[in-house]
Amino acid sequence: MNMLATRGARTVAVAAVSVAAVLSAAPSASAVTKLTHAQATAQLSAAGIMWSSSGGCSNRNVSTCTSFDQINSSTISGIVTLKQSSGCTINITGGTEVGHASGTYSHWNGYKVDITPYTCISNYITGTFAYAGVRGDGATMYKSGAGNIYARESNHWDILYYNCGGC
């Protein structure tokens, strides 16, 4: 093999190794850490975040319960970040239980929580995040710098956490 061919082969090999290193270092879009209800509530309690259930339960398969079973770790980190950033009281009224709209980025799949629209947190969301239009169901939306969506439904904030919001 001549010197030029050897150098070319080496360049291709180095490029292939570099691409492989980048691809293996990049996080998988589908790799999401799920929490149990107990793990999530421990983190929420430690952060001073309340939760309530109209049914007084946490069974994921009952719509009147508030469950965090199979919630994304980044969703819990996101709501903790919101609490820390805003300094407001936060009460979660909806988690991963049945009864919410379906879809990839849904409550059931661990991407969303509902919170009580107390004045402090409502003022923080509308004063801090960018207005993002009106959702198909009429909910006014605000988008954080991290890309998370805060939608004001009739009696709660529906929050979609694509990520933990700077945690």
mmCIF file of C-alpha atoms in Angstrom:
data_model
loop_
_atom_site.group_PDB
_atom_site.id
_atom_site.type_symbol
_atom_site.label_atom_id
_atom_site.label_comp_id
_atom_site.label_asym_id
_atom_site.label_seq_id
_atom_site.Cartn_x
_atom_site.Cartn_y
_atom_site.Cartn_z
ATOM 1 C CA MET A 1 0.000 0.000 0.000
ATOM 2 C CA ASN A 2 1.440 3.399 -0.853
ATOM 3 C CA MET A 3 1.782 6.215 1.675
ATOM 4 C CA LEU A 4 -1.180 8.215 0.328
ATOM 5 C CA ALA A 5 -3.509 5.217 0.509
ATOM 6 C CA THR A 6 -2.306 4.415 4.043
ATOM 7 C CA ARG A 7 -2.892 8.029 5.167
ATOM 8 C CA GLY A 8 -6.364 7.978 3.592
ATOM 9 C CA ALA A 9 -7.244 4.716 5.326
ATOM 10 C CA ARG A 10 -6.033 6.133 8.651
ATOM 11 C CA THR A 11 -8.117 9.290 8.170
ATOM 12 C CA VAL A 12 -11.237 7.226 7.469
ATOM 13 C CA ALA A 13 -10.558 5.040 10.517
ATOM 14 C CA VAL A 14 -10.043 8.064 12.803
ATOM 15 C CA ALA A 15 -13.226 9.678 11.449
ATOM 16 C CA ALA A 16 -15.200 6.479 12.079
ATOM 17 C CA VAL A 17 -13.913 6.236 15.649
ATOM 18 C CA SER A 18 -14.721 9.936 16.229
ATOM 19 C CA VAL A 19 -18.283 9.526 14.946
ATOM 20 C CA ALA A 20 -18.756 6.393 17.064
ATOM 21 C CA ALA A 21 -17.504 8.243 20.165
ATOM 22 C CA VAL A 22 -19.909 11.128 19.585
ATOM 23 C CA LEU A 23 -22.855 8.802 18.985
ATOM 24 C CA SER A 24 -22.134 6.694 22.056
ATOM 25 C CA ALA A 25 -21.738 9.811 24.235
ATOM 26 C CA ALA A 26 -25.035 11.345 23.078
ATOM 27 C CA PRO A 27 -28.012 10.532 25.328
ATOM 28 C CA SER A 28 -30.722 8.424 23.786
ATOM 29 C CA ALA A 29 -33.926 10.327 23.119
ATOM 30 C CA SER A 30 -35.896 7.333 24.344
ATOM 31 C CA ALA A 31 -33.870 6.812 27.529
ATOM 32 C CA VAL A 32 -36.129 8.170 30.256
ATOM 33 C CA THR A 33 -35.728 7.366 33.937
ATOM 34 C CA LYS A 34 -39.048 6.378 35.505
ATOM 35 C CA LEU A 35 -39.836 6.708 39.212
ATOM 36 C CA THR A 36 -42.151 4.839 41.510
ATOM 37 C CA HIS A 37 -44.827 6.753 43.376
ATOM 38 C CA ALA A 38 -42.775 6.440 46.586
ATOM 39 C CA GLN A 39 -39.587 7.746 44.954
ATOM 40 C CA ALA A 40 -41.410 10.727 43.440
ATOM 41 C CA THR A 41 -43.277 11.665 46.627
ATOM 42 C CA ALA A 42 -40.037 11.504 48.621
ATOM 43 C CA GLN A 43 -38.447 14.029 46.243
ATOM 44 C CA LEU A 44 -41.549 16.240 46.279
ATOM 45 C CA SER A 45 -41.715 16.213 50.074
ATOM 46 C CA ALA A 46 -38.024 17.073 50.347
ATOM 47 C CA ALA A 47 -38.649 20.092 48.084
ATOM 48 C CA GLY A 48 -41.714 21.257 50.031
ATOM 49 C CA ILE A 49 -44.162 20.457 47.223
ATOM 50 C CA MET A 50 -47.655 19.287 48.157
ATOM 51 C CA TRP A 51 -49.975 17.015 46.234
ATOM 52 C CA SER A 52 -53.635 16.261 46.610
ATOM 53 C CA SER A 53 -56.157 13.824 45.197
ATOM 54 C CA SER A 54 -59.895 14.331 44.878
ATOM 55 C CA GLY A 55 -60.275 10.612 45.607
ATOM 56 C CA GLY A 56 -57.761 10.571 48.457
ATOM 57 C CA CYS A 57 -55.715 7.870 46.688
ATOM 58 C CA SER A 58 -52.663 7.202 44.533
ATOM 59 C CA ASN A 59 -53.791 4.298 42.322
ATOM 60 C CA ARG A 60 -52.632 4.982 38.770
ATOM 61 C CA ASN A 61 -55.635 3.154 37.339
ATOM 62 C CA VAL A 62 -58.252 5.343 39.075
ATOM 63 C CA SER A 63 -58.943 8.770 37.559
ATOM 64 C CA THR A 64 -59.818 10.458 40.866
ATOM 65 C CA CYS A 65 -56.414 9.518 42.335
ATOM 66 C CA THR A 66 -53.166 11.446 41.969
ATOM 67 C CA SER A 67 -50.395 9.013 41.086
ATOM 68 C CA PHE A 68 -46.728 9.501 40.306
ATOM 69 C CA ASP A 69 -46.084 5.862 39.414
ATOM 70 C CA GLN A 70 -43.985 5.762 36.203
ATOM 71 C CA ILE A 71 -43.453 9.547 36.157
ATOM 72 C CA ASN A 72 -40.274 10.741 34.461
ATOM 73 C CA SER A 73 -37.485 11.752 36.808
ATOM 74 C CA SER A 74 -37.072 14.923 34.713
ATOM 75 C CA THR A 75 -40.730 15.831 35.333
ATOM 76 C CA ILE A 76 -40.199 15.679 39.102
ATOM 77 C CA SER A 77 -36.937 17.612 38.742
ATOM 78 C CA GLY A 78 -38.775 20.160 36.597
ATOM 79 C CA ILE A 79 -41.499 20.835 39.154
ATOM 80 C CA VAL A 80 -38.830 21.075 41.883
ATOM 81 C CA THR A 81 -36.975 23.619 39.726
ATOM 82 C CA LEU A 82 -40.225 25.586 39.303
ATOM 83 C CA LYS A 83 -40.756 25.613 43.078
ATOM 84 C CA GLN A 84 -37.184 26.755 43.742
ATOM 85 C CA SER A 85 -37.213 29.413 41.010
ATOM 86 C CA SER A 86 -40.622 30.851 41.863
ATOM 87 C CA GLY A 87 -40.579 30.556 45.653
ATOM 88 C CA CYS A 88 -44.306 29.822 45.384
ATOM 89 C CA THR A 89 -46.461 27.170 47.025
ATOM 90 C CA ILE A 90 -47.098 24.318 44.611
ATOM 91 C CA ASN A 91 -49.846 21.720 44.914
ATOM 92 C CA ILE A 92 -49.905 18.930 42.336
ATOM 93 C CA THR A 93 -53.413 17.685 41.536
ATOM 94 C CA GLY A 94 -52.647 15.409 38.598
ATOM 95 C CA GLY A 95 -49.878 13.011 37.695
ATOM 96 C CA THR A 96 -49.732 9.750 35.776
ATOM 97 C CA GLU A 97 -53.212 8.467 36.568
ATOM 98 C CA VAL A 98 -55.771 7.567 33.898
ATOM 99 C CA GLY A 99 -58.280 10.152 32.741
ATOM 100 C CA HIS A 100 -56.003 12.586 30.912
ATOM 101 C CA ALA A 101 -55.493 13.024 27.174
ATOM 102 C CA SER A 102 -53.333 10.381 25.516
ATOM 103 C CA GLY A 103 -50.233 10.846 23.390
ATOM 104 C CA THR A 104 -46.483 10.521 23.544
ATOM 105 C CA TYR A 105 -45.996 13.534 25.822
ATOM 106 C CA SER A 106 -48.880 12.728 28.140
ATOM 107 C CA HIS A 107 -49.624 12.390 31.829
ATOM 108 C CA TRP A 108 -49.738 8.588 31.482
ATOM 109 C CA ASN A 109 -46.266 8.536 29.902
ATOM 110 C CA GLY A 110 -44.831 10.645 32.730
ATOM 111 C CA TYR A 111 -44.289 13.986 30.986
ATOM 112 C CA LYS A 112 -47.030 16.050 32.650
ATOM 113 C CA VAL A 113 -48.360 17.237 35.972
ATOM 114 C CA ASP A 114 -51.311 19.459 36.861
ATOM 115 C CA ILE A 115 -50.980 22.074 39.586
ATOM 116 C CA THR A 116 -53.366 24.348 41.473
ATOM 117 C CA PRO A 117 -53.383 27.850 39.912
ATOM 118 C CA TYR A 118 -52.523 29.807 43.045
ATOM 119 C CA THR A 119 -51.947 33.533 42.401
ATOM 120 C CA CYS A 120 -48.210 33.398 43.139
ATOM 121 C CA ILE A 121 -47.403 30.577 40.708
ATOM 122 C CA SER A 122 -49.781 31.904 38.046
ATOM 123 C CA ASN A 123 -48.116 35.324 38.197
ATOM 124 C CA TYR A 124 -44.693 33.694 38.046
ATOM 125 C CA ILE A 125 -45.551 31.590 34.972
ATOM 126 C CA THR A 126 -47.214 34.425 33.045
ATOM 127 C CA GLY A 127 -44.545 36.955 34.052
ATOM 128 C CA THR A 128 -41.500 34.758 33.453
ATOM 129 C CA PHE A 129 -42.263 32.546 30.472
ATOM 130 C CA ALA A 130 -43.008 33.577 26.898
ATOM 131 C CA TYR A 131 -46.594 33.632 25.661
ATOM 132 C CA ALA A 132 -46.901 30.714 23.224
ATOM 133 C CA GLY A 133 -50.442 31.038 21.884
ATOM 134 C CA VAL A 134 -53.626 29.128 22.525
ATOM 135 C CA ARG A 135 -53.866 25.355 22.467
ATOM 136 C CA GLY A 136 -56.590 23.607 20.480
ATOM 137 C CA ASP A 137 -58.703 23.207 23.630
ATOM 138 C CA GLY A 138 -58.533 26.950 24.365
ATOM 139 C CA ALA A 139 -55.816 26.795 27.044
ATOM 140 C CA THR A 140 -53.406 29.750 26.974
ATOM 141 C CA MET A 141 -49.814 28.504 26.750
ATOM 142 C CA TYR A 142 -46.504 29.824 28.033
ATOM 143 C CA LYS A 143 -43.126 28.379 27.091
ATOM 144 C CA SER A 144 -40.052 28.347 29.302
ATOM 145 C CA GLY A 145 -36.548 28.938 27.980
ATOM 146 C CA ALA A 146 -35.975 25.185 28.361
ATOM 147 C CA GLY A 147 -38.921 24.481 26.043
ATOM 148 C CA ASN A 148 -41.410 23.225 28.648
ATOM 149 C CA ILE A 149 -45.057 24.200 28.147
ATOM 150 C CA TYR A 150 -47.368 25.657 30.814
ATOM 151 C CA ALA A 151 -51.017 25.612 29.696
ATOM 152 C CA ARG A 152 -53.713 27.348 31.752
ATOM 153 C CA GLU A 153 -56.771 25.121 31.672
ATOM 154 C CA SER A 154 -60.055 26.052 33.364
ATOM 155 C CA ASN A 155 -59.088 25.037 36.909
ATOM 156 C CA HIS A 156 -55.377 24.152 36.833
ATOM 157 C CA TRP A 157 -52.036 24.556 35.102
ATOM 158 C CA ASP A 158 -51.226 21.610 32.816
ATOM 159 C CA ILE A 159 -47.417 21.435 32.644
ATOM 160 C CA LEU A 160 -45.495 19.494 30.018
ATOM 161 C CA TYR A 161 -41.886 18.798 30.945
ATOM 162 C CA TYR A 162 -39.758 17.815 27.986
ATOM 163 C CA ASN A 163 -36.789 18.223 30.350
ATOM 164 C CA CYS A 164 -36.029 19.286 33.900
ATOM 165 C CA GLY A 165 -35.856 22.981 33.080
ATOM 166 C CA GLY A 166 -32.303 23.743 34.139
ATOM 167 C CA CYS A 167 -32.026 21.495 37.159
#
